[in-house]
XYZ file of C-alpha atoms in Angstrom:
319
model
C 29.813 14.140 15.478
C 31.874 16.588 13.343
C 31.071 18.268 10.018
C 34.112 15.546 8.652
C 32.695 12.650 10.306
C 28.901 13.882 8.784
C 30.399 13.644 5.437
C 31.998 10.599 6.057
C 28.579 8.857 7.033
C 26.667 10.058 3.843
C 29.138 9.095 1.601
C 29.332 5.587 3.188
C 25.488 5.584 3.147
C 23.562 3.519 0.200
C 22.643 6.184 -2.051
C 18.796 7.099 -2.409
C 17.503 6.122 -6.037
C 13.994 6.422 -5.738
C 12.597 10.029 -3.773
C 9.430 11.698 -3.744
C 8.985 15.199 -1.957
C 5.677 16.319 -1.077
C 3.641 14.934 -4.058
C 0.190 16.715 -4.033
C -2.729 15.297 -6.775
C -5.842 16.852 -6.818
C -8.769 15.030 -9.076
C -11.845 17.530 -9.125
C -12.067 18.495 -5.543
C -10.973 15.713 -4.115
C -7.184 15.790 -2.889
C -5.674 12.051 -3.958
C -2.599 12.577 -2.726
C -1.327 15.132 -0.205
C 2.101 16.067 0.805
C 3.412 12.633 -0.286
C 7.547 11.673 0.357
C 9.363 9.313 0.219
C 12.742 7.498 -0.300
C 14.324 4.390 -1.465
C 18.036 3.596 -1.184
C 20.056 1.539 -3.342
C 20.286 -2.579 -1.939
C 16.420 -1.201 -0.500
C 12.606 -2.948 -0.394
C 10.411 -0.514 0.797
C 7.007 -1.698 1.266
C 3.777 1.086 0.387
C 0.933 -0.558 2.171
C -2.657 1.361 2.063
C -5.904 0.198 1.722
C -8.105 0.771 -1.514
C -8.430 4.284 -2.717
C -5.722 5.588 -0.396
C -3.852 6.799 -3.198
C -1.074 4.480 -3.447
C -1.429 3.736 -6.797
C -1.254 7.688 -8.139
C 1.942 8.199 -6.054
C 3.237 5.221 -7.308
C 2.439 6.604 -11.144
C 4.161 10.121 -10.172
C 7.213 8.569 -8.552
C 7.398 6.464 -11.827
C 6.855 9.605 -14.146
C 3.987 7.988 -15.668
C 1.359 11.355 -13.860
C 2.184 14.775 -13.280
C 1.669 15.962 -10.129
C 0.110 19.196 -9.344
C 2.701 19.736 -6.417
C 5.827 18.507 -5.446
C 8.747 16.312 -7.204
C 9.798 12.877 -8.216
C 14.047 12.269 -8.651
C 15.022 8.528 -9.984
C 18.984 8.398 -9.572
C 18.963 12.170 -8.710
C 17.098 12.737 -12.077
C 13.793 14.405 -12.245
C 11.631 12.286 -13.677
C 9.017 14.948 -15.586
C 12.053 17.203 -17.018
C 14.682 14.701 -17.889
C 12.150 11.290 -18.349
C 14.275 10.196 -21.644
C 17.291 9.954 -20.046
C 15.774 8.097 -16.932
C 13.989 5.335 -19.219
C 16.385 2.311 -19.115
C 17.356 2.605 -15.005
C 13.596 2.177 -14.496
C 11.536 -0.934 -14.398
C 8.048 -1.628 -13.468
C 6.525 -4.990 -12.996
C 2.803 -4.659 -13.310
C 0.175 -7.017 -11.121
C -1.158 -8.074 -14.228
C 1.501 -8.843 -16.735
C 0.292 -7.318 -20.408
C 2.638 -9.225 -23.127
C 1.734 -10.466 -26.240
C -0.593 -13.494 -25.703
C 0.644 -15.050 -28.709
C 4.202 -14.247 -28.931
C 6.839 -16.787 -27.176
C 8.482 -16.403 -24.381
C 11.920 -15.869 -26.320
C 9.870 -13.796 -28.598
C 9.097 -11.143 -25.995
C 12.599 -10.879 -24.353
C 14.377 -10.451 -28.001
C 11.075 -7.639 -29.027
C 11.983 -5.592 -25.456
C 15.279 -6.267 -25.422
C 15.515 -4.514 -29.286
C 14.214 -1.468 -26.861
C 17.503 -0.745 -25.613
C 21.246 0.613 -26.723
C 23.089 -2.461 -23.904
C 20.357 -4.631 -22.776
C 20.999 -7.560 -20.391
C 21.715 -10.863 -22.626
C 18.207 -12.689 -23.416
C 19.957 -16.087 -22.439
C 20.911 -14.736 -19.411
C 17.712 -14.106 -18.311
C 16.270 -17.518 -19.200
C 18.606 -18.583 -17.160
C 18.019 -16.208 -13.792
C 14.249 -16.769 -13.934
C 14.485 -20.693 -14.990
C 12.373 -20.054 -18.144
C 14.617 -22.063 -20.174
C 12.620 -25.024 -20.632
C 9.488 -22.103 -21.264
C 11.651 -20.232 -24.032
C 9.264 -21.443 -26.958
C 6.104 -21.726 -24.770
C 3.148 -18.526 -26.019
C 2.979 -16.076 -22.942
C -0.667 -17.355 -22.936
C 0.113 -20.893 -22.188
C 2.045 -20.139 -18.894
C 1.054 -20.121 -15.371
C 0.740 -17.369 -13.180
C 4.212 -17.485 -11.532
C 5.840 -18.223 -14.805
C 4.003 -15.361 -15.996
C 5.013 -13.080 -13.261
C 9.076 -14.278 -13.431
C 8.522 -13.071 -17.299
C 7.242 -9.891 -16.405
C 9.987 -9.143 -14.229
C 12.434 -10.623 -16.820
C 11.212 -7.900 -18.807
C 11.282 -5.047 -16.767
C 15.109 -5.954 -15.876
C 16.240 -5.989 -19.671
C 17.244 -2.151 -19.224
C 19.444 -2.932 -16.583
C 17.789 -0.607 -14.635
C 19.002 0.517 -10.325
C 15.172 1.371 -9.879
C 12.616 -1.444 -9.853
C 8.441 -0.529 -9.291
C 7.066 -4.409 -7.983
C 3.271 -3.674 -8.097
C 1.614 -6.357 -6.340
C 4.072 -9.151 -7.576
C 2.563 -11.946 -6.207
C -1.236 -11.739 -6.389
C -2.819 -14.602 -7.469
C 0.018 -17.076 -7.101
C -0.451 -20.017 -5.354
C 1.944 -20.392 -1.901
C 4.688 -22.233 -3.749
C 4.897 -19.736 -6.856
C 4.509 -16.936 -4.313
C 7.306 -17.979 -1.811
C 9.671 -18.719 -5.373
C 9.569 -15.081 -6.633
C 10.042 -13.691 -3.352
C 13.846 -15.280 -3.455
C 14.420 -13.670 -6.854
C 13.427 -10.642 -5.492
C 15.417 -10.766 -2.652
C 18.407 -11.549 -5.128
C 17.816 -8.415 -7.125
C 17.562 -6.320 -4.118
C 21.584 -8.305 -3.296
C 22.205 -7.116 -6.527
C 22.054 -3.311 -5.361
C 19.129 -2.383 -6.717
C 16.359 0.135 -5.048
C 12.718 -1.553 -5.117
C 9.410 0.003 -4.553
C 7.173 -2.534 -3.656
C 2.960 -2.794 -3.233
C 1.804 -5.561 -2.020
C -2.040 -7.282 -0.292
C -0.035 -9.258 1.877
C 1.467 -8.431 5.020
C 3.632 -11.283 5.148
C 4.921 -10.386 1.787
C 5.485 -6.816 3.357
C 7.337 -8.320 6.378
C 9.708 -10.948 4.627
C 10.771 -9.122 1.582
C 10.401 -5.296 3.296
C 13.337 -3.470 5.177
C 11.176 -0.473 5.445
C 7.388 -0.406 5.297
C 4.983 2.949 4.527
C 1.599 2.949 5.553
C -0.768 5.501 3.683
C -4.698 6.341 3.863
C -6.215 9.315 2.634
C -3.526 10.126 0.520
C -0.582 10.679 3.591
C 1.735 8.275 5.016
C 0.811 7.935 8.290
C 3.907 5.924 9.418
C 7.408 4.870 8.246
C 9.920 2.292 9.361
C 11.025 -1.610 9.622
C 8.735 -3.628 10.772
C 9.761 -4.017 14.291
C 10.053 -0.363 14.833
C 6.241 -0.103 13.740
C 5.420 -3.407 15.714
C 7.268 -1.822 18.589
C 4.977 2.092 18.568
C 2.404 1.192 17.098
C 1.083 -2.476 17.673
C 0.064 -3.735 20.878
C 2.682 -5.359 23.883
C 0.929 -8.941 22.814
C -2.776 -10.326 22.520
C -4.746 -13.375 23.581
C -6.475 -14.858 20.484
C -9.611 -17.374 21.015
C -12.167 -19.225 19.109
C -15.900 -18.744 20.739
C -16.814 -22.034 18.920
C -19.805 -20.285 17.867
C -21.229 -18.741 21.533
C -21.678 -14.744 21.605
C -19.511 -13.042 23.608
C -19.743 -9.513 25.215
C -16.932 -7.720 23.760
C -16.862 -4.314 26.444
C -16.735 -7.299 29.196
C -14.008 -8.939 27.621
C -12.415 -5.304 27.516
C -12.388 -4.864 31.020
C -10.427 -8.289 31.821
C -7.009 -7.633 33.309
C -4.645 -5.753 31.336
C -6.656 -6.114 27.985
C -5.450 -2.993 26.027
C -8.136 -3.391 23.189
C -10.881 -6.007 21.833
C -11.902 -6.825 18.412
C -13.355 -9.314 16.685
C -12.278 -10.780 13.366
C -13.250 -13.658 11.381
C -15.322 -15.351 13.884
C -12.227 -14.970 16.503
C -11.580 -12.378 18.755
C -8.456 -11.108 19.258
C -7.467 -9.124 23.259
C -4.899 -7.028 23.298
C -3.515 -7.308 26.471
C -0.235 -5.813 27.990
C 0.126 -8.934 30.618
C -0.720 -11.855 28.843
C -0.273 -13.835 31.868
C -2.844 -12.147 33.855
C -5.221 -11.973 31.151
C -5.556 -15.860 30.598
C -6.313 -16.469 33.649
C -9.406 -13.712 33.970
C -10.388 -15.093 30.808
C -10.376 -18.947 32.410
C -12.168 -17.453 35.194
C -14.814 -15.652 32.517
C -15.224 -18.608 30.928
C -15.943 -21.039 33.645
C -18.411 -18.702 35.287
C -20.432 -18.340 31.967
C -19.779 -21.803 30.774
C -18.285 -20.902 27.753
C -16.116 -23.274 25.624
C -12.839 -21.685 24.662
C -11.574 -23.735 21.703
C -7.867 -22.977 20.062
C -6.701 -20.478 22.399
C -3.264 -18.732 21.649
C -1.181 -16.010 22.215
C 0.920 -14.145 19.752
C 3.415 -11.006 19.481
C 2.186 -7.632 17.817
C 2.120 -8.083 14.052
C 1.942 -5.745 11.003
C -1.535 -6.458 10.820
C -2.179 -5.110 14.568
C -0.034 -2.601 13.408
C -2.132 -1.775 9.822
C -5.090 -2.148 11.786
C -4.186 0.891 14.799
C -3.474 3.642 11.805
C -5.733 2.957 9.522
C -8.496 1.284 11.092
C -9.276 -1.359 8.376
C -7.551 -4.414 7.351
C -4.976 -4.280 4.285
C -7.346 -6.173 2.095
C -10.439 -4.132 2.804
């Protein structure tokens, strides 16, 4: 490729909006966060995934300009966010898990008070209107549910029209139907060209909303891509899933079936890795008939983002 066709590509490339390079934070002697980066491009979900304490939630507060880091630097829209924060404030917004509004106030109340925040914020009607609150516009923040609650909070953090939106864990505590809802208005924001950071508890979350994912423990990402591409290194060929109905099974004999990569054992299931799945049913129809063991609600399955969570971290995202 030539130095004129190089150009060419970056300019036609989605510019980045949201970048981190090598964020270090240090509490006491222990190191949080070590040699963090990252970036988000504009039209962008990228996924953080890590489980408790692996220091997602202090890069997340240095990328937003809300912590100092002790090494390293945070740009929103090419701006750093520690030397020129006041100029960055209305192309940020952050959507808490929990939102914090005024219990009391309406929900019209609390979109005119933030939108009084800013010199062109987006119309209040408008936003009634893009998060069907309309029929909620005179309901107390305390008196909604939880999705309604979290379409508010996002209401909110959009009245700046901002490029950069923070998403941490959106959807926790919604029921299924609230849940799937918000994730189409924040695939419509991410249409709308905006760059999205995005925590989340649940890996389906992380695989429908996501077109990158980041998986960090111990303060590092330990691996960085779409979905499939971490499916595809990192997760296993396939795997053989059973139900023991209850009888103990020898795990390191399972292990040394045919082609079983890997054995584990989750939730009362257990789950083979295998990378023939084929020739691993039938020595496990053959292992079962010789020990008399009922195999109830037997399946296989591809390589998820859970297999995948699982290899690099060793723990399950919810642990």
């Amino acid at each position: 490729m030539t130095e004129a066709e190089v150009r060419s590509a970056r300019a036609a490339a989605p510019a980045v909006l949201i970048e981190a390079r090598g964020l270090v934070k240090r509490y006491g002697d222990k190191l949080a966060v070590d040699g963090f980066s990252l970036q988000v491009r504009s039209g962008e979900i990228v996924g953080l995934l890590g489980p408790n304490g692996a220091g997602k939630t202090t890069a997340v507060e240095m990328m937003e300009g809300l912590r100092r880091p002790d090494a390293g630097q945070s740009f929103i829209c090419g701006l750093d966010v520690h030397r020129q924060g006041r100029a960055l404030r209305p192309r940020i917004g952050i959507a808490l898990q929990a939102a914090r509004l005024p219990e009391y106030a309406t929900v019209l109340e609390i979109l005119t008070l933030y939108a009084s925040f800013y010199e062109d914020p987006m119309p209040v009607g408008d936003l009634l209107r893009q998060f069907s609150l309309e029929e909620k516009a005179r309901t107390r923040f305390s008196h909604l549910s939880g999705g309604q609650r979290q379409r508010l909070a996002l209401a909110v953090a959009l009245i700046g029209r901002p490029k950069v939106l923070f998403l941490d864990e959106p959807t926790t505590g919604l029921d299924p139907q609230a849940r799937h809802a918000l994730w189409d208005v924040i695939l419509d924001l991410k249409e709308e060209g905006r760059a999205i950071l995005l925590t989340t508890h649940y890996m389906e979350e992380a695989e429908r909303l996501c077109d990158r994912v980041a998986v960090m423990d111990h303060g590092r990402i330990l691996a960085e891509g779409t979905p499939r591409e971490l499916t595809r290194a990192y997760g296993p060929e396939a795997a053989v899933e059973l139900d023991p109905g209850g009888a103990r099974v020898d795990l390191a004999e399972l292990a040394r079936l045919s082609a079983v990569t890997g054995v584990r054992s989750e939730d009362g299931r257990v789950l083979l890795h295998t990378a023939n799945p084929p020739a691993t049913l039938m020595a496990l129809a053959r292992y079962a008939q010789e020990r008399s063991l009922p195999l109830s609600d037997l399946r296989t399955r591809s390589a998820t983002m859970d297999d995948v969570f699982m290899a690099l971290t060793g723990r399950r995202l919810r642990d």
